[in-house]
Short mmCIF file of C-alpha atoms (C1' of nucleotides) in Angstrom, two decimals:
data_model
loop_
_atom_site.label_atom_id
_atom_site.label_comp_id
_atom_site.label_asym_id
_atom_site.label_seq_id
_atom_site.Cartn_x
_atom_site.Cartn_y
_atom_site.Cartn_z
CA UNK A 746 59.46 41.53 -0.85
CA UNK A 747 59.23 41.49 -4.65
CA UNK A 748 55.85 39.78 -5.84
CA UNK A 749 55.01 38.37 -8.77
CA UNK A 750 51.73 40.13 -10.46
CA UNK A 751 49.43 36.96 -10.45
CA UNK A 752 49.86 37.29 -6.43
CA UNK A 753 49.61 40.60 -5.79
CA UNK A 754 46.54 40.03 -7.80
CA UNK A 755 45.59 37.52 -5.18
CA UNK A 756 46.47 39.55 -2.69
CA UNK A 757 44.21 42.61 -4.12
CA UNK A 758 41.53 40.23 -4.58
CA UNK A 759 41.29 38.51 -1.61
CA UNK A 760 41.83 41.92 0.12
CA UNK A 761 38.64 43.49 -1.41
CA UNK A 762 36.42 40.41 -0.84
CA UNK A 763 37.23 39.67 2.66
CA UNK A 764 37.04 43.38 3.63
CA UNK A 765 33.11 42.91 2.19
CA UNK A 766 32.16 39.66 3.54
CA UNK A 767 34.97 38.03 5.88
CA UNK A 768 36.75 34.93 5.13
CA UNK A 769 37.21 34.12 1.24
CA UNK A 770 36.05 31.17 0.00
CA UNK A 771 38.41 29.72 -2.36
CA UNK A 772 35.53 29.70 -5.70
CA UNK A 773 34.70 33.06 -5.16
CA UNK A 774 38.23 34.10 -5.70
CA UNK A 775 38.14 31.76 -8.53
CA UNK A 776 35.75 33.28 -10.34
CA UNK A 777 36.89 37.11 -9.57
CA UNK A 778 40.03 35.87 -11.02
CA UNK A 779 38.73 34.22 -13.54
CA UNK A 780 40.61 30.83 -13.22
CA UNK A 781 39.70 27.02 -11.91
CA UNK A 782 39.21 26.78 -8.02
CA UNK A 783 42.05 24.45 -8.47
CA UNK A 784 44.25 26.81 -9.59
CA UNK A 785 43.15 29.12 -6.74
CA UNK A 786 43.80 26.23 -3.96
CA UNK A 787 47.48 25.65 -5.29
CA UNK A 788 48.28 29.46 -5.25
CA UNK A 789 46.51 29.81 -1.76
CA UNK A 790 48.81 26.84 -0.39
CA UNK A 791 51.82 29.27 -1.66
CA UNK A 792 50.64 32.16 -0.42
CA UNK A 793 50.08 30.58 3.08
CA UNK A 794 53.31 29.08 2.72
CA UNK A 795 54.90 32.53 2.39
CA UNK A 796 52.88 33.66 5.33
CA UNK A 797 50.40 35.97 3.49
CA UNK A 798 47.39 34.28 4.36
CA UNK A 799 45.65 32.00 6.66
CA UNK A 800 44.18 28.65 4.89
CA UNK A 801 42.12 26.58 6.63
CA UNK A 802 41.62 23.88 3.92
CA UNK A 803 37.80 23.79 3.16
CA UNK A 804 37.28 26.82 4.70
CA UNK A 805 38.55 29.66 2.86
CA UNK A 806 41.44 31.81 3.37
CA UNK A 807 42.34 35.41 5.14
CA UNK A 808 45.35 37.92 4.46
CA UNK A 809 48.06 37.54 7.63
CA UNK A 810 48.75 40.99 8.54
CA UNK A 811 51.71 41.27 6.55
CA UNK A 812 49.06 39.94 3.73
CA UNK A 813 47.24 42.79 4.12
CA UNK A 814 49.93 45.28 4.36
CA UNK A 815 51.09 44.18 0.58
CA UNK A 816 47.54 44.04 -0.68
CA UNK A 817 47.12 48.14 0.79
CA UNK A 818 49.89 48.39 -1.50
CA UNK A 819 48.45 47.08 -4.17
CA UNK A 820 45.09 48.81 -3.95
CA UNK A 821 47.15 52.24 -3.19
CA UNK A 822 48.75 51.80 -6.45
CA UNK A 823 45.76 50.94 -8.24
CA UNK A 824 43.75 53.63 -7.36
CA UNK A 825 46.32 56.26 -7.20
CA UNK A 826 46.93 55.36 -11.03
CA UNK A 827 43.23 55.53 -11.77
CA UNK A 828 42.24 58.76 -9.98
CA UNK A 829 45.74 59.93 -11.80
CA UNK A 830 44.76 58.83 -15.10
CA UNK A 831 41.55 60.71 -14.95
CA UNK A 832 42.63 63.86 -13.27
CA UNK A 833 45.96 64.72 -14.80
CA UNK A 834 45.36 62.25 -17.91
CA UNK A 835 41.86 63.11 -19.08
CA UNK A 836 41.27 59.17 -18.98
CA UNK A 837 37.50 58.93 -19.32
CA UNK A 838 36.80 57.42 -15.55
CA UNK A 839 35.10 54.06 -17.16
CA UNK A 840 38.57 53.35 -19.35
CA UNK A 841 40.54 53.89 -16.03
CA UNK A 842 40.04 50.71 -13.82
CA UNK A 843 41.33 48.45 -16.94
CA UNK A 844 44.55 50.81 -17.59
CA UNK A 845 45.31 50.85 -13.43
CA UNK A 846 44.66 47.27 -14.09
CA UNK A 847 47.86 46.99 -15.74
CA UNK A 848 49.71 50.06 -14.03
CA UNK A 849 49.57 49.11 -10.64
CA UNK A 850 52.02 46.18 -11.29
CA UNK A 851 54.51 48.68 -12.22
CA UNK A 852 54.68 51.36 -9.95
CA UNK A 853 57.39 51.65 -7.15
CA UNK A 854 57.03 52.86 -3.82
CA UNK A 855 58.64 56.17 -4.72
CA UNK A 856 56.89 56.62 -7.96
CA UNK A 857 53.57 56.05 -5.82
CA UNK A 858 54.53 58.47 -2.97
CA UNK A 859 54.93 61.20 -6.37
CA UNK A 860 51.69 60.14 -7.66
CA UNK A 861 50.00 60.81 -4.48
CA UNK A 862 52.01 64.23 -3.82
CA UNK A 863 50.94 65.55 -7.45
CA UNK A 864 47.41 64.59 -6.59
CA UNK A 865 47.17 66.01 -3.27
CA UNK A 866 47.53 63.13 -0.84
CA UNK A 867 44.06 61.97 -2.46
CA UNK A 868 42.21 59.87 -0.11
CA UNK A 869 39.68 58.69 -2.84
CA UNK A 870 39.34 57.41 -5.80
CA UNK A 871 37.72 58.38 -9.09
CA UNK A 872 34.52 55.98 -7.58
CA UNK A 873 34.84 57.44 -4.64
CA UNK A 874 37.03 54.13 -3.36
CA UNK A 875 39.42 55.29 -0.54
CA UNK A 876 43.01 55.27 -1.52
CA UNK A 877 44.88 53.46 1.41
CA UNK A 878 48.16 55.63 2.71
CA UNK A 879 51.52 54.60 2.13
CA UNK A 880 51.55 52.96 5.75
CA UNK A 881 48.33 51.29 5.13
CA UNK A 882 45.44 53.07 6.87
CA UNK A 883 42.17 53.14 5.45
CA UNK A 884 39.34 55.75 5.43
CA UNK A 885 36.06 53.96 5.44
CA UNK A 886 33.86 55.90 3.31
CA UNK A 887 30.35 53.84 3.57
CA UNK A 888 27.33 55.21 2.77
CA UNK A 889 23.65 53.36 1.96
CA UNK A 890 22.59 52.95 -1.41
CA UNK A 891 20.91 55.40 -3.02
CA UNK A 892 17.25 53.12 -3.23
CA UNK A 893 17.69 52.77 0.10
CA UNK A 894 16.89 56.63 0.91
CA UNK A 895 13.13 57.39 1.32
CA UNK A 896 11.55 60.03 -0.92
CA UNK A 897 11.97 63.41 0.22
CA UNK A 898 15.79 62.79 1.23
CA UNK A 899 18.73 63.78 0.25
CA UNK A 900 22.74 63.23 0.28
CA UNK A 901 25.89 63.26 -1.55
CA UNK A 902 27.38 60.37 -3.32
CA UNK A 903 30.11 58.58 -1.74
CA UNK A 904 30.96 55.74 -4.33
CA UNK A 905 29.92 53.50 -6.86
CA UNK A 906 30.01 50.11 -5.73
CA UNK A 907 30.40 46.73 -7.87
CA UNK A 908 31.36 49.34 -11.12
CA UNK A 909 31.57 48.24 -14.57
CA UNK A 910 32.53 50.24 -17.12
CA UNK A 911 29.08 50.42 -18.91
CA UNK A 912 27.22 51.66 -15.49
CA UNK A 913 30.12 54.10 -15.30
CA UNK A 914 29.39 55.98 -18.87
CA UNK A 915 25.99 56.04 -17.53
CA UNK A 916 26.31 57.20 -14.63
CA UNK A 917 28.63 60.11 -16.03
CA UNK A 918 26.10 60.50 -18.30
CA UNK A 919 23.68 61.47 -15.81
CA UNK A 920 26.26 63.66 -13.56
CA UNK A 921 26.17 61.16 -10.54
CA UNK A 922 29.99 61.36 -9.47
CA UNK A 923 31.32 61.33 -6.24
CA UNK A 924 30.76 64.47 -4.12
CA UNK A 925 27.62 64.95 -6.14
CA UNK A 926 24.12 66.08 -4.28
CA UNK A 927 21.21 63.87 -4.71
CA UNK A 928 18.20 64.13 -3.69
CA UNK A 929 15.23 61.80 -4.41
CA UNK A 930 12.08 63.14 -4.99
CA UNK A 931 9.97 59.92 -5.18
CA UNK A 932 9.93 56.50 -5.41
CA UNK A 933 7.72 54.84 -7.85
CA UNK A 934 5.38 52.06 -5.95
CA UNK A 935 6.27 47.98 -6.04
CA UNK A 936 9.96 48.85 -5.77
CA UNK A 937 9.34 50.83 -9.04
CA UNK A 938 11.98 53.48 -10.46
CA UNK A 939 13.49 57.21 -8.33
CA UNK A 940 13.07 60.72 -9.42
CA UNK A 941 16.06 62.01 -8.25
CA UNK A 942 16.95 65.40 -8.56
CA UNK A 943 20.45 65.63 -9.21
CA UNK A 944 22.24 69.31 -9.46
CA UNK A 945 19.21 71.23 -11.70
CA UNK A 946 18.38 68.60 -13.46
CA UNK A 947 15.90 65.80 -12.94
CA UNK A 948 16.36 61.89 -13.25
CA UNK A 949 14.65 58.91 -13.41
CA UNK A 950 16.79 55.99 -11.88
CA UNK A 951 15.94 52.04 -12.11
CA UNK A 952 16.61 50.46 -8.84
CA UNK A 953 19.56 48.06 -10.15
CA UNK A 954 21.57 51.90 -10.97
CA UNK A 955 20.57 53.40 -7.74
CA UNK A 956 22.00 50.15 -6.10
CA UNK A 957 24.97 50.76 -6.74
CA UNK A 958 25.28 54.74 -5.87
CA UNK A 959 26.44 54.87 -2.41
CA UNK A 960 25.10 58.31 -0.83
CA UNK A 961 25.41 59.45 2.43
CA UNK A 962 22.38 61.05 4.15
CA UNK A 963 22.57 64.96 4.08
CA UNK A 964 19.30 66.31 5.28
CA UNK A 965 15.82 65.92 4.15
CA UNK A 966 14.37 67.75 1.19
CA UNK A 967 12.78 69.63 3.07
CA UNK A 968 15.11 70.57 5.61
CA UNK A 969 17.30 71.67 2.85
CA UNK A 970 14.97 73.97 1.27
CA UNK A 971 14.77 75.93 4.70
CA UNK A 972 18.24 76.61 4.36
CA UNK B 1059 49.33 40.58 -30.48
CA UNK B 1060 49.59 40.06 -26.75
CA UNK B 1061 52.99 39.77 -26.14
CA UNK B 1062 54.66 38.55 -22.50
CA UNK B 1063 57.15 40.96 -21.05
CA UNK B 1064 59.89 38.78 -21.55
CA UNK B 1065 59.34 38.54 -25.37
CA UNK B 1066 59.09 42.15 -25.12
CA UNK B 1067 62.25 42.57 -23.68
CA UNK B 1068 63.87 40.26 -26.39
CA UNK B 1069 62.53 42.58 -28.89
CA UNK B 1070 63.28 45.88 -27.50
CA UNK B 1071 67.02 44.72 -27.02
CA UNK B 1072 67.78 43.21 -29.95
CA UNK B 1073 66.29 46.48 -31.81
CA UNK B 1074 68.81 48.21 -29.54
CA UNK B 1075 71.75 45.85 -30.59
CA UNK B 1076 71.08 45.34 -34.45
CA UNK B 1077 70.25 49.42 -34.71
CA UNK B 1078 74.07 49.73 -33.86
CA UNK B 1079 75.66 46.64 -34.78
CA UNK B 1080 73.96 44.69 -37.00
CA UNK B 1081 72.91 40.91 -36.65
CA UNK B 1082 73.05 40.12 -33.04
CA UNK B 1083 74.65 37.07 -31.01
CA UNK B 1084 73.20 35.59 -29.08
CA UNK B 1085 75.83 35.99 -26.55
CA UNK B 1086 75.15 39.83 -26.95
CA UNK B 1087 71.51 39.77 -26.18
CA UNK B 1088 71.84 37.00 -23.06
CA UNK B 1089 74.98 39.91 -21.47
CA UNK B 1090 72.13 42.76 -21.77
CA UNK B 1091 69.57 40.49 -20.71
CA UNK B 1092 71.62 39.43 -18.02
CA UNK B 1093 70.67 35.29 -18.49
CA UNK B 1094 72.51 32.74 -20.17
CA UNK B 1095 73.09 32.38 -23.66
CA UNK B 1096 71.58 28.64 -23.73
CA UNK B 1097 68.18 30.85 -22.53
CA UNK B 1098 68.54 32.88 -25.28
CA UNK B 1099 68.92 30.45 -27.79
CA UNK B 1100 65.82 28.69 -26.67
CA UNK B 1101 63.83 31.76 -26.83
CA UNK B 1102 65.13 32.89 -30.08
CA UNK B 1103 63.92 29.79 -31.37
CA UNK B 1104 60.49 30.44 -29.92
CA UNK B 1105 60.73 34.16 -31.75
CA UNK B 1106 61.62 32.44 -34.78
CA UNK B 1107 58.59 30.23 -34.93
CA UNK B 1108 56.10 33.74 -34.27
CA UNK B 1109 57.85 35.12 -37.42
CA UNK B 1110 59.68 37.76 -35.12
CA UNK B 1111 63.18 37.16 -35.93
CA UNK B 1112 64.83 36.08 -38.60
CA UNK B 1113 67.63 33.12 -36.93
CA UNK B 1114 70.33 31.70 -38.26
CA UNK B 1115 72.07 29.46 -36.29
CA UNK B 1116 75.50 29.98 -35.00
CA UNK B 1117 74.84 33.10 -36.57
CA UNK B 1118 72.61 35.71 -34.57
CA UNK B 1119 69.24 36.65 -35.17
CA UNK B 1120 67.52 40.26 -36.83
CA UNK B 1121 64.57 41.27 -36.30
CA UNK B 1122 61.73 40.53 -39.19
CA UNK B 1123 59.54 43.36 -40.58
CA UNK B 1124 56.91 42.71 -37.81
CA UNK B 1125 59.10 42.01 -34.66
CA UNK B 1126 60.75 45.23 -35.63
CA UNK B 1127 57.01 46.87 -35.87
CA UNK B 1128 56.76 45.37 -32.23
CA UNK B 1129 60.00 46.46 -31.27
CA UNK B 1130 59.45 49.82 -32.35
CA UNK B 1131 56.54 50.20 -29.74
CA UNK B 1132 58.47 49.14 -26.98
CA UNK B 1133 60.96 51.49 -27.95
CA UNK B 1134 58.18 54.13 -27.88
CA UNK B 1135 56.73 53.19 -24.53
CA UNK B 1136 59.73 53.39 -22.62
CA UNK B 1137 60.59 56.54 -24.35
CA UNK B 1138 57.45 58.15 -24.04
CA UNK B 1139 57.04 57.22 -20.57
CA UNK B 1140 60.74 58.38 -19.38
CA UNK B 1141 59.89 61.76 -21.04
CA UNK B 1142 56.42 61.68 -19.20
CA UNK B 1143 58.40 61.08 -16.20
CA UNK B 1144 60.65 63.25 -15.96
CA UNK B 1145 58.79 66.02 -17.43
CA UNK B 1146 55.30 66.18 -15.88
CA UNK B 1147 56.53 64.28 -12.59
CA UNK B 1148 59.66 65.80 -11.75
CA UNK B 1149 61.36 62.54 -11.67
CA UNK B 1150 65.34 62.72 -11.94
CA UNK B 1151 65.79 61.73 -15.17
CA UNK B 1152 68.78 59.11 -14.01
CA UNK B 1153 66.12 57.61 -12.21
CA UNK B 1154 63.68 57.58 -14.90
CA UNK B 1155 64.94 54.71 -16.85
CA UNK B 1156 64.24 52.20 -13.82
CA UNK B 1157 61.09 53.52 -13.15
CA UNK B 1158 59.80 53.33 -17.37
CA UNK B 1159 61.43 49.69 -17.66
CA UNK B 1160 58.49 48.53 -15.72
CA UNK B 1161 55.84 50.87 -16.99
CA UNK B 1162 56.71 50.05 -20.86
CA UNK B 1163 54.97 46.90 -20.06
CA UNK B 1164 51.77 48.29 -19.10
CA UNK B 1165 51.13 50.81 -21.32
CA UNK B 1166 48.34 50.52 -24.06
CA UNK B 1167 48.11 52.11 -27.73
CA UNK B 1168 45.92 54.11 -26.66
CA UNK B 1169 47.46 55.59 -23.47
CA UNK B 1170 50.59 55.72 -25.16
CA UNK B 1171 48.62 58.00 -27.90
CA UNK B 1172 47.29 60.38 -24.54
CA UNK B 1173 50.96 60.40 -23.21
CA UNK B 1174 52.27 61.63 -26.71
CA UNK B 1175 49.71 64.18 -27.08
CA UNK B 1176 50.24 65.49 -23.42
CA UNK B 1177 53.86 66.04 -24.31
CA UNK B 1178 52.94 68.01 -27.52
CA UNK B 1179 54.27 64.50 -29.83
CA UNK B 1180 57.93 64.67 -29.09
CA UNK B 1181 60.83 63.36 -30.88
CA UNK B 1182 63.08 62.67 -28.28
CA UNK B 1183 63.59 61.37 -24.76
CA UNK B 1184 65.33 62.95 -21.99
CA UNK B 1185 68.47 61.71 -23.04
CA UNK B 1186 68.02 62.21 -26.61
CA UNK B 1187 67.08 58.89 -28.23
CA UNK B 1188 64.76 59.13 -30.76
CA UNK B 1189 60.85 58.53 -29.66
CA UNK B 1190 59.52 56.40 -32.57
CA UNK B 1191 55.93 57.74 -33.65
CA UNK B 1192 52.79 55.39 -33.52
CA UNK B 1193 53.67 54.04 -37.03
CA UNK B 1194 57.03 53.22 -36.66
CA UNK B 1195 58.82 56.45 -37.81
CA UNK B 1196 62.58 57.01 -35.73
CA UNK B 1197 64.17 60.14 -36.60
CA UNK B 1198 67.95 59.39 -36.74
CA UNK B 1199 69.79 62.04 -34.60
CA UNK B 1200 73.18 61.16 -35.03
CA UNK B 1201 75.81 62.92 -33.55
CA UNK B 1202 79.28 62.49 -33.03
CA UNK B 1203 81.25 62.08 -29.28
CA UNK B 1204 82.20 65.62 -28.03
CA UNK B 1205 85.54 64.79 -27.56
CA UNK B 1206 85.76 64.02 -31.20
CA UNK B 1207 85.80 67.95 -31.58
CA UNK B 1208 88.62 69.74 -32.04
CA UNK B 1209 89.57 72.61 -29.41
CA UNK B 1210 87.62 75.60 -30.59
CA UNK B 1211 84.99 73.84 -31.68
CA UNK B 1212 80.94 74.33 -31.15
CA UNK B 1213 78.30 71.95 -31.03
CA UNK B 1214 74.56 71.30 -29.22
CA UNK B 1215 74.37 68.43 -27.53
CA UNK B 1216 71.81 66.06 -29.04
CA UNK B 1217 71.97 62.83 -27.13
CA UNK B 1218 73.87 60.82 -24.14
CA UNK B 1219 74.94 57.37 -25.13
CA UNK B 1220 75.15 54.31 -23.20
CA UNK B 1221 73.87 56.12 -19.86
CA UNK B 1222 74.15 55.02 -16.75
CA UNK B 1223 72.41 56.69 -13.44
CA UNK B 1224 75.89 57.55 -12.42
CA UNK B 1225 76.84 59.25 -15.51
CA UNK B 1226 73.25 60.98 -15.72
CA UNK B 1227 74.07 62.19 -12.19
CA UNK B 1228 77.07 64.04 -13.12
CA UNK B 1229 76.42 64.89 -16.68
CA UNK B 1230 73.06 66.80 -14.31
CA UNK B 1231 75.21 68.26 -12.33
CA UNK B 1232 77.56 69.85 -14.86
CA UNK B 1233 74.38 71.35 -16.64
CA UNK B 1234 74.99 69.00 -19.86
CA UNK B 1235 71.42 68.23 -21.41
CA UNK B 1236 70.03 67.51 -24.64
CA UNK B 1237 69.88 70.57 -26.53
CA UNK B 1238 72.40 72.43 -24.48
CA UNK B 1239 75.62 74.40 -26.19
CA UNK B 1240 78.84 73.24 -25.34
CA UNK B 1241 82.15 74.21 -26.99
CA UNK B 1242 85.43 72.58 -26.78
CA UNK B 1243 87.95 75.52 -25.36
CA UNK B 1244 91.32 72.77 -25.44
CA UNK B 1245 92.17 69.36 -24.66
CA UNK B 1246 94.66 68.40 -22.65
CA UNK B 1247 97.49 66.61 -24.82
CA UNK B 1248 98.23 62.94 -24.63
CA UNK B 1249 94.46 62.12 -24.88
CA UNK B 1250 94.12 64.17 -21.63
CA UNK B 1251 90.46 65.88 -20.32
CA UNK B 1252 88.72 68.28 -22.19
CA UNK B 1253 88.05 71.81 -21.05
CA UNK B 1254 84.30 73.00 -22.09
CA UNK B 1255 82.10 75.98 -22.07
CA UNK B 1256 78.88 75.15 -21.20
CA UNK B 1257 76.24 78.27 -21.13
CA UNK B 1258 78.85 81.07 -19.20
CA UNK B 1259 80.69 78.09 -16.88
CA UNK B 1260 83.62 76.30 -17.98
CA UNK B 1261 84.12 72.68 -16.45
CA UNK B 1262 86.90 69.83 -17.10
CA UNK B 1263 85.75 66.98 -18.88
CA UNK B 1264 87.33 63.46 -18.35
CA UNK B 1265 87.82 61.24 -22.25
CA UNK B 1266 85.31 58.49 -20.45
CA UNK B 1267 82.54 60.98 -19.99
CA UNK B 1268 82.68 63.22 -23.35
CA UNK B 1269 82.57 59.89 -25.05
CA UNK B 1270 79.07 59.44 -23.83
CA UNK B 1271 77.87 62.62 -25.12
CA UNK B 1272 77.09 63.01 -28.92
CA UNK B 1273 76.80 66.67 -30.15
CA UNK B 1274 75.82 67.83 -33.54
CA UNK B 1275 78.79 69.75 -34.24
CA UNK B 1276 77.71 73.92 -34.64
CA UNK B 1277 80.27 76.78 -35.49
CA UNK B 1278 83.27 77.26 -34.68
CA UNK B 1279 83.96 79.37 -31.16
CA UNK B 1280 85.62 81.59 -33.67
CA UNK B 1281 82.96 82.10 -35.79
CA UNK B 1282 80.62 81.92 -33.15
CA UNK B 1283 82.28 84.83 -31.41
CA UNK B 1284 82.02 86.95 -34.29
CA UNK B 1285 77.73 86.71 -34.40
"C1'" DG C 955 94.82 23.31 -43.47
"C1'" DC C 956 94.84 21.98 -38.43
"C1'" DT C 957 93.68 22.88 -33.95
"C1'" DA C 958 92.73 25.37 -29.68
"C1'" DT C 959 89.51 28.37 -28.00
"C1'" DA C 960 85.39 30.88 -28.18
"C1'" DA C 961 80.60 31.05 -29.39
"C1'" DT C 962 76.44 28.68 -29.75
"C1'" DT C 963 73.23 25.06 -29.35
"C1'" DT C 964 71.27 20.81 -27.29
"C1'" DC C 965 69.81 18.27 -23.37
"C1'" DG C 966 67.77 17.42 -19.12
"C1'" DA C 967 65.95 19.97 -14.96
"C1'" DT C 968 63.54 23.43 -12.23
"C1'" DA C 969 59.98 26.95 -10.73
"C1'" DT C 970 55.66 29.29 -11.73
"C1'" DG C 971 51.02 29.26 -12.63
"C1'" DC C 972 47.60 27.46 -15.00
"C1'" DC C 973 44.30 23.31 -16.53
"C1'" DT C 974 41.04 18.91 -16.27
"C1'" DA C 975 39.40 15.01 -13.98
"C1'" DA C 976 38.91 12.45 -9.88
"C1'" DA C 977 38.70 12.20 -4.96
"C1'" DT C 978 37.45 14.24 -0.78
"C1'" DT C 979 34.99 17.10 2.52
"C1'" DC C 980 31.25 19.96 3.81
"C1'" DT C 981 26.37 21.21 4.31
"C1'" DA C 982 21.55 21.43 3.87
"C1'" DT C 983 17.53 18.92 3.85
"C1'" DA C 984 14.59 15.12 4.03
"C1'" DT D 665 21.17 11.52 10.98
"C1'" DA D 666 21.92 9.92 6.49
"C1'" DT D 667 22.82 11.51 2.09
"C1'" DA D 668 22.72 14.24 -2.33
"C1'" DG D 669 24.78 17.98 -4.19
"C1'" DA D 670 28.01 21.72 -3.70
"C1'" DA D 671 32.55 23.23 -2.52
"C1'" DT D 672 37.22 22.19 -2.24
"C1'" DT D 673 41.38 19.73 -2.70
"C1'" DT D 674 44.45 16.27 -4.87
"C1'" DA D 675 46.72 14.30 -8.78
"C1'" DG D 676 48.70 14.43 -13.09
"C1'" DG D 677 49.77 17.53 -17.10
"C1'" DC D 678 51.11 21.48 -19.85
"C1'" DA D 679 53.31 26.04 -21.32
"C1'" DT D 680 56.67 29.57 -20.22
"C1'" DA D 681 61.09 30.94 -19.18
"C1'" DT D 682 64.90 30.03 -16.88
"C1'" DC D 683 69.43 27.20 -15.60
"C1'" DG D 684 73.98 24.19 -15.85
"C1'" DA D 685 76.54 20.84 -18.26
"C1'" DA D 686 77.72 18.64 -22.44
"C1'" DA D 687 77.98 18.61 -27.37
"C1'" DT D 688 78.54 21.08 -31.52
"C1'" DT D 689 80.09 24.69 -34.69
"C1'" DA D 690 82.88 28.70 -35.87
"C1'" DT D 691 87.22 31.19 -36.03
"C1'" DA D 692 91.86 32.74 -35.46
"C1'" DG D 693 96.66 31.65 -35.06
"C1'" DC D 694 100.11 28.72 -36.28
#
DNA sequence: GCTATAATTTCGATATGCCTAAATTCTATA
DNA sequence: TATAGAATTTAGGCATATCGAAATTATAGC
């Protein structure tokens, strides 16, 4: 099936919102879009006319399975061009997203399958997002936020969720990449700032950054220094 | 200037067709475009008024100063990207043309830059045409068809015009690349095939083929034979 | 020079994807 | 449970880029 970009943009969108919070509700694809929810209900009729998603009129729309399957496509080819541009491009990780942005309209199934052998058969991206397989499966990669982690704990970043490019530079600033160690060291009282020790070298974090580093739970501080 | 892919398209092809032939007609451009010429007279128009082209009715367009500038990086997108292609991804390069008439879409100044400097700023494409440099430069490289050689004589092949996959295929297969040596050993009389030395192997040439492959014309075998 | 034919343009239509404004439906709260 | 405000859809329009058919212009042969 050969899509036009505007709906495999749909497609991606309504892919990563619904995998978050369930059934899409036609304004917030709107506004990830950027276009009128009008707009958005006259595409979504299409789309459900071609069998991609499921509209219940008033109620928000979900991918069909064979939705789905294009959107993994989409996603695949987005983040295999970002981790691409990065590794074999020296693309600085925060310029990547709006370069893939473009890219993934234009990469064929067989071009994508190369990408993907030249990287490794990569299951994640730069952010740590996991890069779907060319039949569709996903890895679910979780993890809690960082502020979420009591003092003492620590764990290795997972992904950086809701990324823009400015909290990227920072965070590369800092170090904090995926597959990084963390470990917080304390937590400033009233929901104040983290110390985090990250490789050597010691951090303070506000809460709205440490939001958005996903870590998964290691081992305590403490258990680690046993070790 | 954000330009649509279409208009792009336009650009890059009429380039193509006035580099070689002058003015073009409109019937020209709507055959390589593969629509009809009453599209291409409406669009033409629409160039006209963004100071693109230069129309005259009933009489073809050209490009102006600054469609040609525009032209020129379309030229050098595709280009670059074919090279890129084939040479860090392994891509066949008869498949490479598909594959980089997407991608010149969705490539920016600045990753075009990257993709230059990865390949160490080349001057050519996998077939030979001419990669224009970020300001517009195109080194002319010329060359005449190899069966316009006499028997006997030497040449380096510098580029393969009017390519198809097909022809890429075999030309691939016989070993005849940009940059390789070939030298005419005899042709067949009454405009018959051409037999050629290419590296140590000698192959048969049909008239069709040789056509398609421009050489810069070298030594003579004799003279050659005596170095 | 006239005329048949080829090239090109004009004209009216269509599909896509977007918009604004107005109408409708939903939902939370009084 | 009635209703105000929010969410969503409907209706009418617009720009882009295409088409086929008809009209116009160019050109080559007589």
């Amino acid at each position: 099936m050969e899509l036009s970009p505007q709906i495999e943009d749909y497609l991606k969108n309504i892919y990563q919102l619904q995998t978050r919070y369930g059934r899409v509700p036609t304004t917030a694809l709107a506004e990830r879009l950027a276009i009128t929810a009008a707009s958005v209900t006259g595409m979504v009729r299409k789309l459900a006319g071609l069998g991609l998603v499921d509209h219940e009129p008033y109620h928000g729309v979900r991918l069909t399975a064979s939705g789905e399957s294009l959107a993994l496509q989409i996603v695949r080819a987005h983040r295999l061009w970002e981790l691409y541009l990065v590794q074999a491009l020296e693309v600085p990780w925060d310029q990547a997203h709006v370069e893939a942005e473009q890219l993934e309209h234009a990469l064929s199934q067989g071009l994508a399958d190369r990408l993907a052998e030249v990287l490794g058969h990569p299951t994640a991206d730069p952010h740590g997002h996991p890069i779907p397989s060319r039949n569709g499966d996903v890895a679910r990669r979780g993890g809690v936020p960082l502020d979420h982690l009591p003092a003492g704990e620590a764990g290795v970043v997972v992904q950086i969720r809701d990324d823009t490019p400015e909290l990227l530079r920072y965070l590369g600033k800092l170090g904090i990449y995926p597959g990084e160690h963390v470990a917080v060291l304390d937590v400033a009282p009233f929901e104040g700032p983290l110390r985090v020790q990250i490789g050597d070298r010691t951090e303070v974090l506000g809460r709205r950054v440490a939001g958005h580093v996903m870590v998964h739970s290691e081992a305590t501080l403490h258990e680690r220094q046993r070790v």
